[in-house]
Amino acid sequence: MKIKFDGFIVGLILMIAAAYFFPQLIELGGGTVIDRILSIGVAAIFFFYGLKLSFQEIRMGLSNWRLHVSVQLFTFVCFPALVLLFRPLVQSQLQEQFWLSFYFLAALPSTVSSSVVMVAIAKGNIPAAIFNASISGLIGVAVTPLLMHFFLDVEQTSVFGELYLGLVLEVLLPVILGLVLQRYWGAWARTYSSLLSKFDKAVILLIVYASFAESFLNDVFTTVDPMYLISLVVLVVLLFYTVYGLILYLVHRVLRFNREDQITALFCGSKKSLTHGSVFAKFLFANDPRLGLFLLPLMVYHTFQIFVVTVIAQKMARARLEER
């Protein structure tokens, strides 16, 4: 069994290292240079996202409404609800920060490209995967900030002001513009999808650098001990398997989906998007020096989900071949 080497994960580690050794780069031009680059980069990511959306493939999966509703409920209701169960255990400011970083992870939409790729490998319902992965990102623009604002300092973050204005200008409008121009440039975007994906990852890596550089400049990581990080990794792994096991039980025993739909629900419902998470964090935790800490669970989850789901998808594919 071969597991494809993911250079992006290495890139994430290198960006954290660069932020540690060269955090002062974040202050170029009074702190505006990288911020402006990121604003343009984020808008470009979602413009290309709009260009690449395939209406034909989405229409092919529209009829399977039970699957679509289930995936979105797993993503935006079940996942956050699991983390919300532990809210009463929060007793200190450090625990609040720790819990909030996990709740942010839970409130995010599903991944797009990797979910579809994994569903394809495992021989699942690909049109439904494309539909759910695509619509999840659009729903997340409205739902993720709404889920988060109950636990944020509204006056500090201006949740209903600057937050949504920023998301509209840098996320929603570029997507709409991409959809409008799809008839002209859509074919070009799909042809160079691999190249555009590399651009997306480059912008995410810069967001990660900026987030951690801000945290290192403010000595945020000196306030947490190694046990904080160890606990974080262990709980991320437990969270993934809990969510995955819950979804598996529901789609198999309760909803009784067929094999292809079970795979789509499992992979789309249990995954979380680092792309959306990095962008949303930029607005939700604006000017918060702890931004690096809030992104940590998401980055660990992203790495772990790629490894585990790749293994699971390959096993499912082999099992399917053996049945024939």
XYZ file of C-alpha atoms in Angstrom:
324
model
C 0.000 0.000 0.000
C 1.417 3.351 -1.032
C 0.644 6.596 0.751
C 1.349 9.638 -1.360
C 3.917 12.011 0.120
C 2.301 15.343 0.938
C 4.743 18.201 0.467
C 2.136 20.654 1.738
C 2.392 19.244 5.254
C 6.164 19.724 5.120
C 5.491 23.265 3.932
C 3.323 23.913 6.984
C 6.146 22.806 9.266
C 8.652 24.978 7.399
C 6.372 28.011 7.668
C 6.117 27.561 11.422
C 9.909 27.301 11.585
C 10.288 30.447 9.453
C 7.843 32.258 11.726
C 9.924 31.231 14.739
C 13.288 32.325 13.341
C 12.142 35.328 11.255
C 8.943 36.699 12.856
C 9.958 40.299 12.163
C 9.036 39.913 8.467
C 5.407 40.280 9.503
C 6.137 43.918 10.381
C 7.262 44.933 6.867
C 5.730 48.236 5.824
C 4.276 48.749 9.257
C 2.571 45.368 9.082
C 0.593 46.197 5.953
C 2.633 44.459 3.213
C 1.857 40.840 4.089
C -1.681 41.780 5.124
C -2.407 43.254 1.692
C -0.827 40.303 -0.086
C -3.026 37.970 1.947
C -6.180 39.956 1.192
C -5.486 39.743 -2.542
C -4.467 36.082 -2.284
C -7.599 35.086 -0.367
C -9.843 36.879 -2.853
C -8.037 35.125 -5.720
C -8.479 31.691 -4.074
C -12.247 32.101 -3.908
C -12.468 33.695 -7.346
C -10.800 30.595 -8.818
C -13.068 28.451 -6.624
C -16.076 30.049 -8.312
C -14.543 29.517 -11.745
C -13.949 25.803 -11.099
C -17.414 24.955 -9.740
C -19.036 22.522 -12.156
C -22.787 23.102 -12.405
C -23.233 19.928 -14.445
C -21.606 17.705 -11.822
C -23.503 19.452 -9.034
C -26.821 18.931 -10.850
C -26.031 15.212 -11.167
C -26.037 14.875 -7.391
C -28.967 17.139 -6.528
C -31.595 14.403 -6.381
C -29.972 12.573 -3.447
C -31.270 15.031 -0.862
C -31.092 12.640 2.126
C -27.355 12.261 1.647
C -26.786 16.009 1.178
C -28.787 17.003 4.252
C -27.023 14.333 6.312
C -23.523 15.464 5.295
C -24.248 19.109 6.095
C -25.789 18.149 9.452
C -22.707 16.067 10.268
C -20.478 18.989 9.337
C -22.259 21.927 10.960
C -24.373 20.334 13.720
C -23.014 16.992 14.946
C -19.337 17.959 14.833
C -19.733 21.255 16.777
C -22.210 19.616 19.184
C -19.606 17.019 20.189
C -17.118 19.727 21.162
C -19.856 21.801 22.772
C -20.512 18.941 25.223
C -17.191 19.721 26.901
C -17.852 23.433 27.352
C -19.017 23.018 30.996
C -15.584 21.614 31.883
C -13.857 24.938 31.074
C -12.596 26.479 34.313
C -9.764 28.841 33.356
C -8.723 31.263 30.626
C -6.176 28.770 29.274
C -8.822 26.047 29.119
C -11.159 28.496 27.383
C -8.514 29.149 24.744
C -7.881 25.415 24.349
C -11.578 24.590 24.018
C -12.262 27.474 21.623
C -9.521 26.285 19.259
C -11.281 22.905 19.025
C -14.697 24.469 18.627
C -13.331 26.579 15.767
C -12.110 23.373 14.101
C -15.535 21.767 14.598
C -17.426 24.744 13.141
C -15.543 24.741 9.822
C -16.843 23.435 6.472
C -15.588 20.277 4.814
C -12.655 20.127 2.438
C -13.263 20.268 -1.303
C -10.544 18.678 -3.406
C -9.253 16.082 -0.944
C -12.765 14.863 -0.067
C -13.586 14.298 -3.715
C -10.243 12.589 -4.381
C -10.667 10.212 -1.424
C -14.261 9.380 -2.422
C -13.024 8.623 -5.940
C -10.271 6.316 -4.624
C -12.744 4.412 -2.415
C -15.273 4.116 -5.300
C -17.925 6.245 -3.623
C -20.590 8.601 -5.009
C -18.389 11.160 -6.752
C -21.101 13.588 -8.033
C -22.570 13.737 -4.523
C -19.100 14.333 -3.065
C -18.520 17.218 -5.463
C -21.898 18.722 -4.577
C -21.447 18.422 -0.809
C -17.829 19.560 -0.721
C -18.671 22.576 -2.866
C -21.849 23.612 -1.063
C -20.219 23.103 2.344
C -17.730 25.883 1.677
C -20.475 28.291 0.668
C -22.619 27.420 3.701
C -19.575 27.861 5.928
C -19.204 31.519 4.964
C -22.427 32.233 6.846
C -22.648 29.403 9.384
C -19.077 29.203 10.750
C -18.956 32.843 11.991
C -22.479 32.424 13.363
C -21.459 29.339 15.358
C -18.338 31.097 16.612
C -19.755 34.450 17.627
C -21.542 33.006 20.675
C -18.136 32.359 22.251
C -16.174 35.375 21.052
C -15.929 38.871 22.452
C -18.375 40.529 20.051
C -17.190 44.058 20.762
C -13.568 43.108 20.171
C -14.051 41.097 17.007
C -16.985 43.078 15.533
C -18.585 39.823 14.448
C -21.531 41.379 12.661
C -19.554 44.297 11.315
C -15.970 43.999 10.168
C -16.060 40.187 10.210
C -18.916 39.726 7.758
C -17.815 42.702 5.696
C -14.383 41.125 5.308
C -15.870 37.744 4.404
C -18.202 39.330 1.868
C -15.429 41.347 0.197
C -12.706 38.669 0.214
C -14.734 35.452 0.009
C -18.342 35.755 -1.129
C -17.996 38.421 -3.826
C -14.975 36.716 -5.460
C -16.922 33.432 -5.574
C -19.906 35.173 -7.189
C -17.618 36.924 -9.675
C -16.018 33.580 -10.507
C -19.439 32.027 -11.091
C -20.471 34.919 -13.354
C -17.285 34.643 -15.417
C -17.281 30.841 -15.471
C -18.748 30.671 -18.966
C -15.678 32.519 -20.244
C -12.830 31.249 -18.052
C -14.292 28.113 -16.441
C -12.672 25.719 -18.904
C -9.302 27.446 -18.397
C -9.629 27.156 -14.598
C -10.429 23.444 -14.768
C -7.587 22.823 -17.208
C -5.078 24.460 -14.861
C -6.753 23.223 -11.678
C -3.530 21.629 -10.432
C -1.592 24.889 -10.854
C -4.337 26.901 -9.153
C -4.312 24.394 -6.287
C -0.624 25.156 -5.759
C -1.456 28.864 -5.650
C -4.120 28.150 -3.005
C -1.596 26.273 -0.897
C 0.965 29.069 -1.228
C -1.543 31.584 0.153
C -2.442 29.236 3.015
C 1.245 28.798 3.859
C 1.640 32.577 4.016
C -1.403 32.825 6.313
C 0.146 30.177 8.566
C 3.446 32.069 8.610
C 1.725 35.360 9.472
C -0.387 33.737 12.195
C 2.529 32.048 13.933
C 4.888 35.003 13.470
C 2.368 37.181 15.305
C 2.170 34.618 18.098
C 5.949 34.261 18.383
C 6.465 38.048 18.437
C 4.056 38.257 21.357
C 5.629 35.255 23.157
C 2.281 33.465 23.166
C 3.812 29.978 23.073
C 5.802 30.667 26.231
C 2.490 30.697 28.098
C 1.770 27.025 27.332
C 3.710 23.964 28.455
C 4.483 20.750 26.507
C 1.493 19.016 28.101
C -0.797 21.527 26.360
C 0.563 20.465 22.967
C 0.547 16.747 23.817
C -3.049 16.964 25.005
C -3.966 18.824 21.842
C -2.585 16.107 19.559
C -4.189 13.279 21.558
C -7.593 14.994 21.606
C -7.451 15.749 17.868
C -6.949 12.040 17.174
C -9.766 11.077 19.553
C -12.060 13.687 17.994
C -11.455 12.354 14.488
C -12.177 8.746 15.416
C -15.243 9.743 17.454
C -16.717 11.724 14.563
C -15.802 9.056 12.024
C -17.274 6.278 14.177
C -20.476 8.224 14.832
C -21.017 8.963 11.144
C -20.252 5.345 10.205
C -22.861 4.102 12.676
C -25.505 6.593 11.507
C -25.107 6.018 7.763
C -24.902 2.241 8.131
C -27.303 1.393 10.952
C -29.734 4.322 11.070
C -29.900 5.922 7.624
C -29.000 2.684 5.788
C -27.300 4.361 2.835
C -25.872 2.195 0.086
C -22.115 1.612 -0.016
C -21.304 4.535 -2.342
C -23.321 7.036 -0.302
C -21.831 5.762 2.962
C -18.340 6.494 1.648
C -19.323 10.004 0.550
C -20.983 10.769 3.883
C -17.986 9.422 5.828
C -15.317 11.345 3.943
C -17.195 14.616 3.409
C -18.751 14.684 6.868
C -15.600 13.959 8.890
C -13.137 16.248 7.123
C -12.396 19.909 7.812
C -10.984 22.522 5.448
C -7.637 24.108 6.245
C -8.226 26.562 3.387
C -11.438 27.930 4.875
C -10.090 27.652 8.405
C -7.025 29.748 7.649
C -9.132 32.403 5.936
C -11.882 32.488 8.572
C -9.327 32.667 11.402
C -7.890 35.757 9.759
C -11.224 37.516 10.403
C -12.539 35.760 13.503
C -9.360 36.254 15.518
C -8.270 39.533 13.953
C -5.536 41.275 15.965
C -5.447 38.387 18.443
C -1.789 37.408 19.091
C -2.939 33.866 19.971
C -3.963 33.184 16.361
C -1.252 30.533 15.986
C -2.656 28.597 18.926
C -6.181 28.748 17.522
C -4.940 27.233 14.246
C -2.970 24.381 15.832
C -5.814 21.825 16.236
C -6.909 22.462 12.651
C -3.394 21.911 11.302
C -2.944 18.696 13.291
C -6.406 17.495 12.240
C -5.664 18.318 8.597
C -2.451 16.290 8.662
C -4.026 13.364 10.498
C -7.160 13.214 8.331
C -5.110 13.089 5.127
C -3.033 10.161 6.400
C -5.873 8.126 7.933
C -8.493 8.722 5.242
C -5.947 7.848 2.521
C -5.350 4.491 4.215
C -9.091 3.889 4.675
C -9.880 4.846 1.062
C -7.251 2.462 -0.290
C -8.569 -0.391 1.870
C -12.112 0.273 0.641
C -10.927 0.268 -2.965
C -9.160 -3.090 -2.511
C -12.208 -4.570 -0.787
C -14.359 -3.453 -3.703
C -12.051 -5.145 -6.209
C -12.080 -8.377 -4.210
C -15.891 -8.438 -4.273
C -15.913 -8.541 -8.066
